[in-house]
Amino acid sequence: MKWRKDEYEINTEKKKLDLEMIHKFLSERSYWAAGRSRETILRSIRHSLCFGIYHGTRQVGFARVITDYATFAWIADVFVLEEVRGKGLSKWLMDKMITHPKLQKFRRWVLATKDAHELYRRYGFTELKKPERWMERRDPATEERPDYWKAVPEE
């Protein structure tokens, strides 16, 4: 699927994705995927519904939705390059993700963010209603170095 707005396009075709740009941003410039290998990024893209934002032929943003297409969706790896921020592209991207026809009537959408809470609140996201029901597991073998686990003592 694709959508146009002014000189920008959002497209879900994986063959259009600039894998080098995505890898460079996620592994070198994001706080959540620092150190993520190209192979891991390729595997994550292969198993997700991906959304690229393009200015002409140049990719300037990305996000992916991990889903079973029936009950659950996790929004991940959302970014817009610094030089095109402030144009409403992240809001447009969120709108296209949550209204995508294949991503409707789910029991739950989730995401994790360090600093974009207000953006996501616009689309109905709230803090966990029952955080005591959620659990997480850190795999010590992960190749990533996200800041998320830094406050947790290493075992």
Tab-separated table of N, CA and C in Angstrom:
chain	number	residue	atom	x	y	z
A	1	MET	N	0.846	-1.181	0.000
A	1	MET	CA	0.000	0.000	0.000
A	1	MET	C	0.886	1.237	0.000
A	2	LYS	N	0.341	2.320	-0.514
A	2	LYS	CA	1.080	3.577	-0.472
A	2	LYS	C	0.122	4.748	-0.360
A	3	TRP	N	0.634	5.814	0.241
A	3	TRP	CA	-0.113	7.042	0.447
A	3	TRP	C	0.796	8.207	0.114
A	4	ARG	N	0.237	9.275	-0.439
A	4	ARG	CA	1.008	10.477	-0.773
A	4	ARG	C	0.474	11.672	0.017
A	5	LYS	N	1.419	12.544	0.398
A	5	LYS	CA	1.090	13.798	1.075
A	5	LYS	C	2.171	14.791	0.682
A	6	ASP	N	1.777	15.811	-0.066
A	6	ASP	CA	2.740	16.779	-0.589
A	6	ASP	C	3.830	16.024	-1.354
A	7	GLU	N	5.091	16.253	-1.013
A	7	GLU	CA	6.167	15.577	-1.748
A	7	GLU	C	6.637	14.294	-1.065
A	8	TYR	N	5.856	13.799	-0.098
A	8	TYR	CA	6.233	12.597	0.642
A	8	TYR	C	5.318	11.428	0.313
A	9	GLU	N	5.849	10.233	0.517
A	9	GLU	CA	5.078	9.012	0.308
A	9	GLU	C	5.362	8.051	1.456
A	10	ILE	N	4.330	7.366	1.898
A	10	ILE	CA	4.497	6.224	2.797
A	10	ILE	C	4.170	4.999	1.971
A	11	ASN	N	5.025	3.974	2.084
A	11	ASN	CA	4.877	2.781	1.261
A	11	ASN	C	5.205	1.562	2.115
A	12	THR	N	4.459	0.480	1.910
A	12	THR	CA	4.705	-0.752	2.667
A	12	THR	C	5.457	-1.803	1.850
A	13	GLU	N	5.955	-1.445	0.688
A	13	GLU	CA	6.722	-2.394	-0.128
A	13	GLU	C	8.121	-2.569	0.453
A	14	LYS	N	8.448	-3.773	0.854
A	14	LYS	CA	9.758	-4.035	1.455
A	14	LYS	C	10.893	-3.834	0.452
A	15	LYS	N	10.640	-4.091	-0.818
A	15	LYS	CA	11.717	-3.956	-1.799
A	15	LYS	C	12.180	-2.508	-1.960
A	16	LYS	N	11.370	-1.548	-1.541
A	16	LYS	CA	11.763	-0.138	-1.614
A	16	LYS	C	12.637	0.306	-0.448
A	17	LEU	N	12.656	-0.458	0.630
A	17	LEU	CA	13.368	-0.038	1.832
A	17	LEU	C	14.864	0.134	1.578
A	18	ASP	N	15.428	1.183	2.152
A	18	ASP	CA	16.868	1.430	2.104
A	18	ASP	C	17.472	0.745	3.333
A	19	LEU	N	17.855	-0.492	3.156
A	19	LEU	CA	18.319	-1.301	4.283
A	19	LEU	C	19.573	-0.740	4.940
A	20	GLU	N	20.458	-0.144	4.157
A	20	GLU	CA	21.673	0.460	4.726
A	20	GLU	C	21.326	1.630	5.635
A	21	MET	N	20.421	2.498	5.185
A	21	MET	CA	20.029	3.648	5.989
A	21	MET	C	19.344	3.190	7.267
A	22	ILE	N	18.446	2.220	7.157
A	22	ILE	CA	17.739	1.705	8.329
A	22	ILE	C	18.738	1.114	9.321
A	23	HIS	N	19.655	0.293	8.836
A	23	HIS	CA	20.652	-0.309	9.718
A	23	HIS	C	21.509	0.757	10.397
A	24	LYS	N	21.983	1.709	9.620
A	24	LYS	CA	22.843	2.758	10.177
A	24	LYS	C	22.100	3.545	11.265
A	25	PHE	N	20.858	3.929	10.983
A	25	PHE	CA	20.119	4.697	11.980
A	25	PHE	C	19.891	3.862	13.237
A	26	LEU	N	19.354	2.672	13.069
A	26	LEU	CA	19.021	1.869	14.245
A	26	LEU	C	20.249	1.490	15.059
A	27	SER	N	21.295	1.019	14.399
A	27	SER	CA	22.454	0.510	15.143
A	27	SER	C	23.363	1.606	15.685
A	28	GLU	N	23.367	2.784	15.043
A	28	GLU	CA	24.294	3.841	15.453
A	28	GLU	C	23.642	5.063	16.084
A	29	ARG	N	22.374	5.323	15.760
A	29	ARG	CA	21.773	6.580	16.210
A	29	ARG	C	20.564	6.419	17.110
A	30	SER	N	20.029	5.218	17.242
A	30	SER	CA	18.859	5.042	18.111
A	30	SER	C	19.311	4.619	19.507
A	31	TYR	N	18.513	4.956	20.506
A	31	TYR	CA	18.837	4.514	21.866
A	31	TYR	C	18.367	3.082	22.114
A	32	TRP	N	17.434	2.596	21.331
A	32	TRP	CA	16.828	1.289	21.604
A	32	TRP	C	17.457	0.130	20.841
A	33	ALA	N	18.181	0.397	19.782
A	33	ALA	CA	18.718	-0.701	18.965
A	33	ALA	C	20.218	-0.576	18.756
A	34	ALA	N	20.888	0.105	19.654
A	34	ALA	CA	22.336	0.287	19.521
A	34	ALA	C	23.025	-1.064	19.399
A	35	GLY	N	23.830	-1.204	18.367
A	35	GLY	CA	24.574	-2.438	18.167
A	35	GLY	C	23.836	-3.527	17.424
A	36	ARG	N	22.597	-3.287	17.024
A	36	ARG	CA	21.834	-4.321	16.312
A	36	ARG	C	22.504	-4.604	14.971
A	37	SER	N	22.737	-5.860	14.680
A	37	SER	CA	23.432	-6.237	13.448
A	37	SER	C	22.522	-6.101	12.227
A	38	ARG	N	23.159	-5.990	11.085
A	38	ARG	CA	22.422	-5.932	9.824
A	38	ARG	C	21.567	-7.187	9.649
A	39	GLU	N	22.104	-8.334	9.998
A	39	GLU	CA	21.372	-9.599	9.860
A	39	GLU	C	20.119	-9.607	10.725
A	40	THR	N	20.218	-9.101	11.937
A	40	THR	CA	19.055	-9.045	12.826
A	40	THR	C	18.017	-8.074	12.271
A	41	ILE	N	18.464	-6.939	11.774
A	41	ILE	CA	17.537	-5.972	11.186
A	41	ILE	C	16.837	-6.574	9.977
A	42	LEU	N	17.563	-7.253	9.121
A	42	LEU	CA	16.944	-7.892	7.953
A	42	LEU	C	15.908	-8.925	8.385
A	43	ARG	N	16.229	-9.713	9.395
A	43	ARG	CA	15.283	-10.723	9.885
A	43	ARG	C	14.054	-10.054	10.488
A	44	SER	N	14.237	-8.965	11.213
A	44	SER	CA	13.096	-8.268	11.812
A	44	SER	C	12.190	-7.673	10.737
A	45	ILE	N	12.779	-7.150	9.684
A	45	ILE	CA	12.005	-6.593	8.571
A	45	ILE	C	11.236	-7.704	7.865
A	46	ARG	N	11.888	-8.812	7.641
A	46	ARG	CA	11.256	-9.937	6.938
A	46	ARG	C	9.992	-10.405	7.667
A	47	HIS	N	9.980	-10.312	8.996
A	47	HIS	CA	8.871	-10.832	9.787
A	47	HIS	C	7.967	-9.735	10.344
A	48	SER	N	7.923	-8.587	9.683
A	48	SER	CA	7.094	-7.471	10.132
A	48	SER	C	6.407	-6.818	8.943
A	49	LEU	N	5.353	-6.072	9.233
A	49	LEU	CA	4.752	-5.187	8.237
A	49	LEU	C	5.496	-3.863	8.371
A	50	CYS	N	6.196	-3.470	7.318
A	50	CYS	CA	7.073	-2.299	7.381
A	50	CYS	C	6.484	-1.119	6.641
A	51	PHE	N	6.767	0.065	7.155
A	51	PHE	CA	6.312	1.318	6.582
A	51	PHE	C	7.534	2.204	6.355
A	52	GLY	N	7.790	2.577	5.114
A	52	GLY	CA	8.865	3.509	4.805
A	52	GLY	C	8.282	4.854	4.428
A	53	ILE	N	8.939	5.913	4.850
A	53	ILE	CA	8.571	7.269	4.413
A	53	ILE	C	9.634	7.700	3.415
A	54	TYR	N	9.184	8.243	2.277
A	54	TYR	CA	10.097	8.617	1.198
A	54	TYR	C	9.872	10.059	0.777
A	55	HIS	N	10.971	10.726	0.482
A	55	HIS	CA	10.953	12.042	-0.164
A	55	HIS	C	11.590	11.813	-1.521
A	56	GLY	N	10.765	11.709	-2.552
A	56	GLY	CA	11.262	11.257	-3.847
A	56	GLY	C	11.667	9.804	-3.710
A	57	THR	N	12.899	9.499	-4.100
A	57	THR	CA	13.378	8.125	-3.978
A	57	THR	C	14.163	7.899	-2.689
A	58	ARG	N	14.380	8.945	-1.915
A	58	ARG	CA	15.168	8.850	-0.680
A	58	ARG	C	14.284	8.497	0.506
A	59	GLN	N	14.661	7.455	1.232
A	59	GLN	CA	13.923	7.091	2.422
A	59	GLN	C	14.323	8.000	3.566
A	60	VAL	N	13.302	8.538	4.271
A	60	VAL	CA	13.559	9.480	5.366
A	60	VAL	C	12.909	9.051	6.682
A	61	GLY	N	12.231	7.914	6.679
A	61	GLY	CA	11.611	7.433	7.906
A	61	GLY	C	11.260	5.961	7.793
A	62	PHE	N	10.952	5.368	8.942
A	62	PHE	CA	10.698	3.933	8.979
A	62	PHE	C	9.932	3.584	10.244
A	63	ALA	N	9.148	2.541	10.163
A	63	ALA	CA	8.527	1.906	11.333
A	63	ALA	C	8.105	0.516	10.909
A	64	ARG	N	7.918	-0.334	11.894
A	64	ARG	CA	7.419	-1.667	11.571
A	64	ARG	C	6.415	-2.088	12.630
A	65	VAL	N	5.522	-2.979	12.203
A	65	VAL	CA	4.513	-3.528	13.091
A	65	VAL	C	4.714	-5.034	13.125
A	66	ILE	N	4.927	-5.558	14.318
A	66	ILE	CA	5.030	-6.993	14.523
A	66	ILE	C	3.629	-7.447	14.925
A	67	THR	N	3.066	-8.401	14.186
A	67	THR	CA	1.675	-8.749	14.412
A	67	THR	C	1.347	-10.175	14.000
A	68	ASP	N	0.269	-10.692	14.579
A	68	ASP	CA	-0.293	-11.957	14.116
A	68	ASP	C	-1.466	-11.702	13.163
A	69	TYR	N	-1.760	-10.438	12.881
A	69	TYR	CA	-2.852	-10.008	12.003
A	69	TYR	C	-4.223	-10.443	12.513
A	70	ALA	N	-4.320	-10.785	13.785
A	70	ALA	CA	-5.603	-11.215	14.335
A	70	ALA	C	-5.922	-10.554	15.673
A	71	THR	N	-4.932	-10.510	16.586
A	71	THR	CA	-5.237	-10.055	17.942
A	71	THR	C	-4.261	-9.041	18.518
A	72	PHE	N	-3.073	-8.908	17.945
A	72	PHE	CA	-2.010	-8.186	18.633
A	72	PHE	C	-1.092	-7.483	17.643
A	73	ALA	N	-0.637	-6.288	18.017
A	73	ALA	CA	0.354	-5.559	17.217
A	73	ALA	C	1.324	-4.838	18.141
A	74	TRP	N	2.594	-4.880	17.768
A	74	TRP	CA	3.653	-4.176	18.500
A	74	TRP	C	4.304	-3.224	17.501
A	75	ILE	N	4.292	-1.949	17.802
A	75	ILE	CA	4.944	-0.951	16.953
A	75	ILE	C	6.398	-0.837	17.395
A	76	ALA	N	7.319	-0.895	16.429
A	76	ALA	CA	8.739	-0.896	16.774
A	76	ALA	C	9.556	-0.107	15.755
A	77	ASP	N	10.733	0.295	16.181
A	77	ASP	CA	11.756	0.898	15.318
A	77	ASP	C	11.259	2.117	14.555
A	78	VAL	N	10.477	2.947	15.205
A	78	VAL	CA	9.921	4.142	14.566
A	78	VAL	C	10.967	5.252	14.576
A	79	PHE	N	11.240	5.811	13.387
A	79	PHE	CA	12.105	6.994	13.335
A	79	PHE	C	11.848	7.797	12.064
A	80	VAL	N	12.120	9.093	12.181
A	80	VAL	CA	12.132	10.031	11.062
A	80	VAL	C	13.477	10.730	11.142
A	81	LEU	N	14.182	10.813	10.034
A	81	LEU	CA	15.495	11.461	10.037
A	81	LEU	C	15.383	12.902	10.525
A	82	GLU	N	16.404	13.334	11.255
A	82	GLU	CA	16.410	14.652	11.876
A	82	GLU	C	16.114	15.782	10.899
A	83	GLU	N	16.669	15.701	9.694
A	83	GLU	CA	16.539	16.823	8.759
A	83	GLU	C	15.137	17.016	8.194
A	84	VAL	N	14.236	16.056	8.412
A	84	VAL	CA	12.856	16.230	7.930
A	84	VAL	C	11.848	16.218	9.082
A	85	ARG	N	12.318	16.277	10.306
A	85	ARG	CA	11.399	16.341	11.439
A	85	ARG	C	10.705	17.694	11.470
A	86	GLY	N	9.577	17.744	12.139
A	86	GLY	CA	8.820	18.986	12.254
A	86	GLY	C	7.848	19.201	11.106
A	87	LYS	N	7.670	18.223	10.254
A	87	LYS	CA	6.761	18.330	9.109
A	87	LYS	C	5.504	17.486	9.288
A	88	GLY	N	5.321	16.906	10.459
A	88	GLY	CA	4.151	16.075	10.719
A	88	GLY	C	4.261	14.664	10.176
A	89	LEU	N	5.462	14.252	9.774
A	89	LEU	CA	5.625	12.928	9.169
A	89	LEU	C	5.392	11.792	10.169
A	90	SER	N	5.830	11.958	11.414
A	90	SER	CA	5.618	10.888	12.395
A	90	SER	C	4.132	10.731	12.701
A	91	LYS	N	3.395	11.824	12.744
A	91	LYS	CA	1.949	11.741	12.978
A	91	LYS	C	1.260	11.071	11.798
A	92	TRP	N	1.653	11.437	10.600
A	92	TRP	CA	1.093	10.823	9.401
A	92	TRP	C	1.404	9.325	9.376
A	93	LEU	N	2.627	8.967	9.731
A	93	LEU	CA	3.031	7.567	9.775
A	93	LEU	C	2.189	6.792	10.792
A	94	MET	N	2.024	7.330	11.985
A	94	MET	CA	1.203	6.667	12.999
A	94	MET	C	-0.224	6.490	12.518
A	95	ASP	N	-0.767	7.514	11.900
A	95	ASP	CA	-2.140	7.423	11.390
A	95	ASP	C	-2.271	6.290	10.378
A	96	LYS	N	-1.319	6.178	9.470
A	96	LYS	CA	-1.385	5.131	8.445
A	96	LYS	C	-1.191	3.744	9.043
A	97	MET	N	-0.380	3.638	10.083
A	97	MET	CA	-0.196	2.330	10.717
A	97	MET	C	-1.465	1.889	11.434
A	98	ILE	N	-2.023	2.742	12.282
A	98	ILE	CA	-3.158	2.293	13.090
A	98	ILE	C	-4.458	2.204	12.297
A	99	THR	N	-4.514	2.790	11.102
A	99	THR	CA	-5.716	2.671	10.276
A	99	THR	C	-5.534	1.700	9.109
A	100	HIS	N	-4.380	1.057	9.035
A	100	HIS	CA	-4.134	0.107	7.950
A	100	HIS	C	-5.223	-0.975	7.984
A	101	PRO	N	-5.823	-1.285	6.841
A	101	PRO	CA	-6.945	-2.238	6.841
A	101	PRO	C	-6.617	-3.627	7.372
A	102	LYS	N	-5.379	-4.069	7.288
A	102	LYS	CA	-5.016	-5.390	7.804
A	102	LYS	C	-4.716	-5.385	9.299
A	103	LEU	N	-4.770	-4.201	9.919
A	103	LEU	CA	-4.392	-4.071	11.327
A	103	LEU	C	-5.560	-3.549	12.160
A	104	GLN	N	-6.718	-4.123	11.977
A	104	GLN	CA	-7.912	-3.633	12.667
A	104	GLN	C	-8.500	-4.690	13.601
A	105	LYS	N	-9.237	-4.194	14.602
A	105	LYS	CA	-9.995	-5.009	15.564
A	105	LYS	C	-9.105	-5.892	16.441
A	106	PHE	N	-7.915	-5.424	16.722
A	106	PHE	CA	-7.011	-6.170	17.594
A	106	PHE	C	-7.401	-5.964	19.055
A	107	ARG	N	-7.104	-6.948	19.856
A	107	ARG	CA	-7.309	-6.836	21.304
A	107	ARG	C	-6.357	-5.785	21.889
A	108	ARG	N	-5.133	-5.743	21.347
A	108	ARG	CA	-4.133	-4.869	21.963
A	108	ARG	C	-3.062	-4.448	20.969
A	109	TRP	N	-2.694	-3.180	21.047
A	109	TRP	CA	-1.501	-2.627	20.408
A	109	TRP	C	-0.561	-2.223	21.536
A	110	VAL	N	0.728	-2.424	21.366
A	110	VAL	CA	1.701	-1.988	22.363
A	110	VAL	C	2.904	-1.352	21.671
A	111	LEU	N	3.660	-0.647	22.459
A	111	LEU	CA	4.932	-0.083	22.021
A	111	LEU	C	5.702	0.311	23.256
A	112	ALA	N	6.963	0.606	23.075
A	112	ALA	CA	7.790	1.107	24.165
A	112	ALA	C	8.473	2.377	23.665
A	113	THR	N	8.535	3.372	24.515
A	113	THR	CA	9.192	4.625	24.154
A	113	THR	C	9.831	5.257	25.375
A	114	LYS	N	10.902	5.960	25.125
A	114	LYS	CA	11.593	6.693	26.180
A	114	LYS	C	11.143	8.150	26.208
A	115	ASP	N	10.788	8.687	25.028
A	115	ASP	CA	10.593	10.131	24.960
A	115	ASP	C	9.473	10.613	24.033
A	116	ALA	N	8.647	9.726	23.495
A	116	ALA	CA	7.612	10.158	22.550
A	116	ALA	C	6.202	9.850	23.056
A	117	HIS	N	6.025	9.876	24.355
A	117	HIS	CA	4.727	9.544	24.942
A	117	HIS	C	3.594	10.413	24.397
A	118	GLU	N	3.844	11.704	24.266
A	118	GLU	CA	2.778	12.602	23.806
A	118	GLU	C	2.357	12.291	22.373
A	119	LEU	N	3.284	11.938	21.511
A	119	LEU	CA	2.929	11.541	20.141
A	119	LEU	C	1.983	10.343	20.200
A	120	TYR	N	2.342	9.324	20.940
A	120	TYR	CA	1.562	8.095	20.952
A	120	TYR	C	0.229	8.247	21.682
A	121	ARG	N	0.160	9.138	22.670
A	121	ARG	CA	-1.123	9.390	23.345
A	121	ARG	C	-2.163	9.911	22.359
A	122	ARG	N	-1.744	10.656	21.356
A	122	ARG	CA	-2.673	11.167	20.332
A	122	ARG	C	-3.403	10.040	19.610
A	123	TYR	N	-2.819	8.843	19.642
A	123	TYR	CA	-3.380	7.701	18.915
A	123	TYR	C	-3.962	6.655	19.862
A	124	GLY	N	-4.261	7.070	21.090
A	124	GLY	CA	-4.945	6.207	22.036
A	124	GLY	C	-4.060	5.358	22.925
A	125	PHE	N	-2.761	5.513	22.832
A	125	PHE	CA	-1.858	4.730	23.687
A	125	PHE	C	-1.833	5.335	25.086
A	126	THR	N	-1.812	4.461	26.080
A	126	THR	CA	-1.733	4.872	27.477
A	126	THR	C	-0.704	3.989	28.176
A	127	GLU	N	-0.386	4.341	29.415
A	127	GLU	CA	0.462	3.464	30.200
A	127	GLU	C	-0.293	2.151	30.401
A	128	LEU	N	0.435	1.079	30.702
A	128	LEU	CA	-0.198	-0.215	30.909
A	128	LEU	C	-1.264	-0.119	32.000
A	129	LYS	N	-2.438	-0.631	31.726
A	129	LYS	CA	-3.532	-0.603	32.707
A	129	LYS	C	-3.272	-1.579	33.854
A	130	LYS	N	-2.672	-2.691	33.546
A	130	LYS	CA	-2.389	-3.712	34.558
A	130	LYS	C	-0.928	-4.144	34.423
A	131	PRO	N	0.003	-3.274	34.780
A	131	PRO	CA	1.418	-3.624	34.595
A	131	PRO	C	1.826	-4.884	35.363
A	132	GLU	N	1.085	-5.196	36.431
A	132	GLU	CA	1.424	-6.393	37.201
A	132	GLU	C	1.192	-7.678	36.399
A	133	ARG	N	0.478	-7.599	35.294
A	133	ARG	CA	0.249	-8.769	34.441
A	133	ARG	C	1.339	-8.946	33.385
A	134	TRP	N	2.162	-7.947	33.210
A	134	TRP	CA	3.195	-7.988	32.169
A	134	TRP	C	4.512	-8.445	32.757
A	135	MET	N	5.212	-9.201	32.000
A	135	MET	CA	6.552	-9.627	32.391
A	135	MET	C	7.451	-9.469	31.170
A	136	GLU	N	8.729	-9.409	31.414
A	136	GLU	CA	9.689	-9.333	30.324
A	136	GLU	C	10.913	-10.142	30.697
A	137	ARG	N	11.631	-10.526	29.662
A	137	ARG	CA	12.838	-11.314	29.871
A	137	ARG	C	13.950	-10.725	29.024
A	138	ARG	N	15.045	-10.429	29.639
A	138	ARG	CA	16.226	-9.965	28.918
A	138	ARG	C	17.084	-11.171	28.577
A	139	ASP	N	17.416	-11.301	27.327
A	139	ASP	CA	18.326	-12.371	26.907
A	139	ASP	C	19.745	-11.836	27.033
A	140	PRO	N	20.559	-12.385	27.917
A	140	PRO	CA	21.916	-11.873	28.093
A	140	PRO	C	22.783	-12.038	26.851
A	141	ALA	N	22.358	-12.859	25.914
A	141	ALA	CA	23.126	-13.069	24.688
A	141	ALA	C	22.795	-12.062	23.593
A	142	THR	N	21.907	-11.114	23.871
A	142	THR	CA	21.535	-10.151	22.830
A	142	THR	C	22.746	-9.367	22.356
A	143	GLU	N	22.746	-9.044	21.079
A	143	GLU	CA	23.836	-8.260	20.505
A	143	GLU	C	23.626	-6.768	20.712
A	144	GLU	N	22.430	-6.382	21.072
A	144	GLU	CA	22.097	-4.970	21.213
A	144	GLU	C	22.588	-4.417	22.536
A	145	ARG	N	22.737	-3.105	22.564
A	145	ARG	CA	23.159	-2.415	23.777
A	145	ARG	C	22.189	-1.282	24.104
A	146	PRO	N	20.889	-1.595	24.231
A	146	PRO	CA	19.940	-0.525	24.510
A	146	PRO	C	20.144	0.042	25.906
A	147	ASP	N	19.809	1.313	26.082
A	147	ASP	CA	19.951	1.912	27.403
A	147	ASP	C	18.880	1.421	28.369
A	148	TYR	N	17.911	0.729	27.892
A	148	TYR	CA	16.793	0.238	28.695
A	148	TYR	C	17.249	-0.592	29.883
A	149	TRP	N	18.232	-1.420	29.705
A	149	TRP	CA	18.647	-2.346	30.754
A	149	TRP	C	19.783	-1.802	31.625
A	150	LYS	N	20.284	-0.623	31.371
A	150	LYS	CA	21.460	-0.135	32.093
A	150	LYS	C	21.267	-0.008	33.589
A	151	ALA	N	20.056	0.310	34.042
A	151	ALA	CA	19.812	0.457	35.478
A	151	ALA	C	19.668	-0.896	36.174
A	152	VAL	N	19.527	-1.953	35.383
A	152	VAL	CA	19.390	-3.293	35.938
A	152	VAL	C	20.778	-3.889	36.118
A	153	PRO	N	21.103	-4.350	37.312
A	153	PRO	CA	22.427	-4.949	37.514
A	153	PRO	C	22.608	-6.165	36.619
A	154	GLU	N	23.791	-6.284	36.058
A	154	GLU	CA	24.115	-7.424	35.222
A	154	GLU	C	24.309	-8.643	36.109
A	155	GLU	N	23.871	-9.787	35.637
A	155	GLU	CA	24.027	-11.015	36.424
A	155	GLU	C	25.154	-11.833	35.870
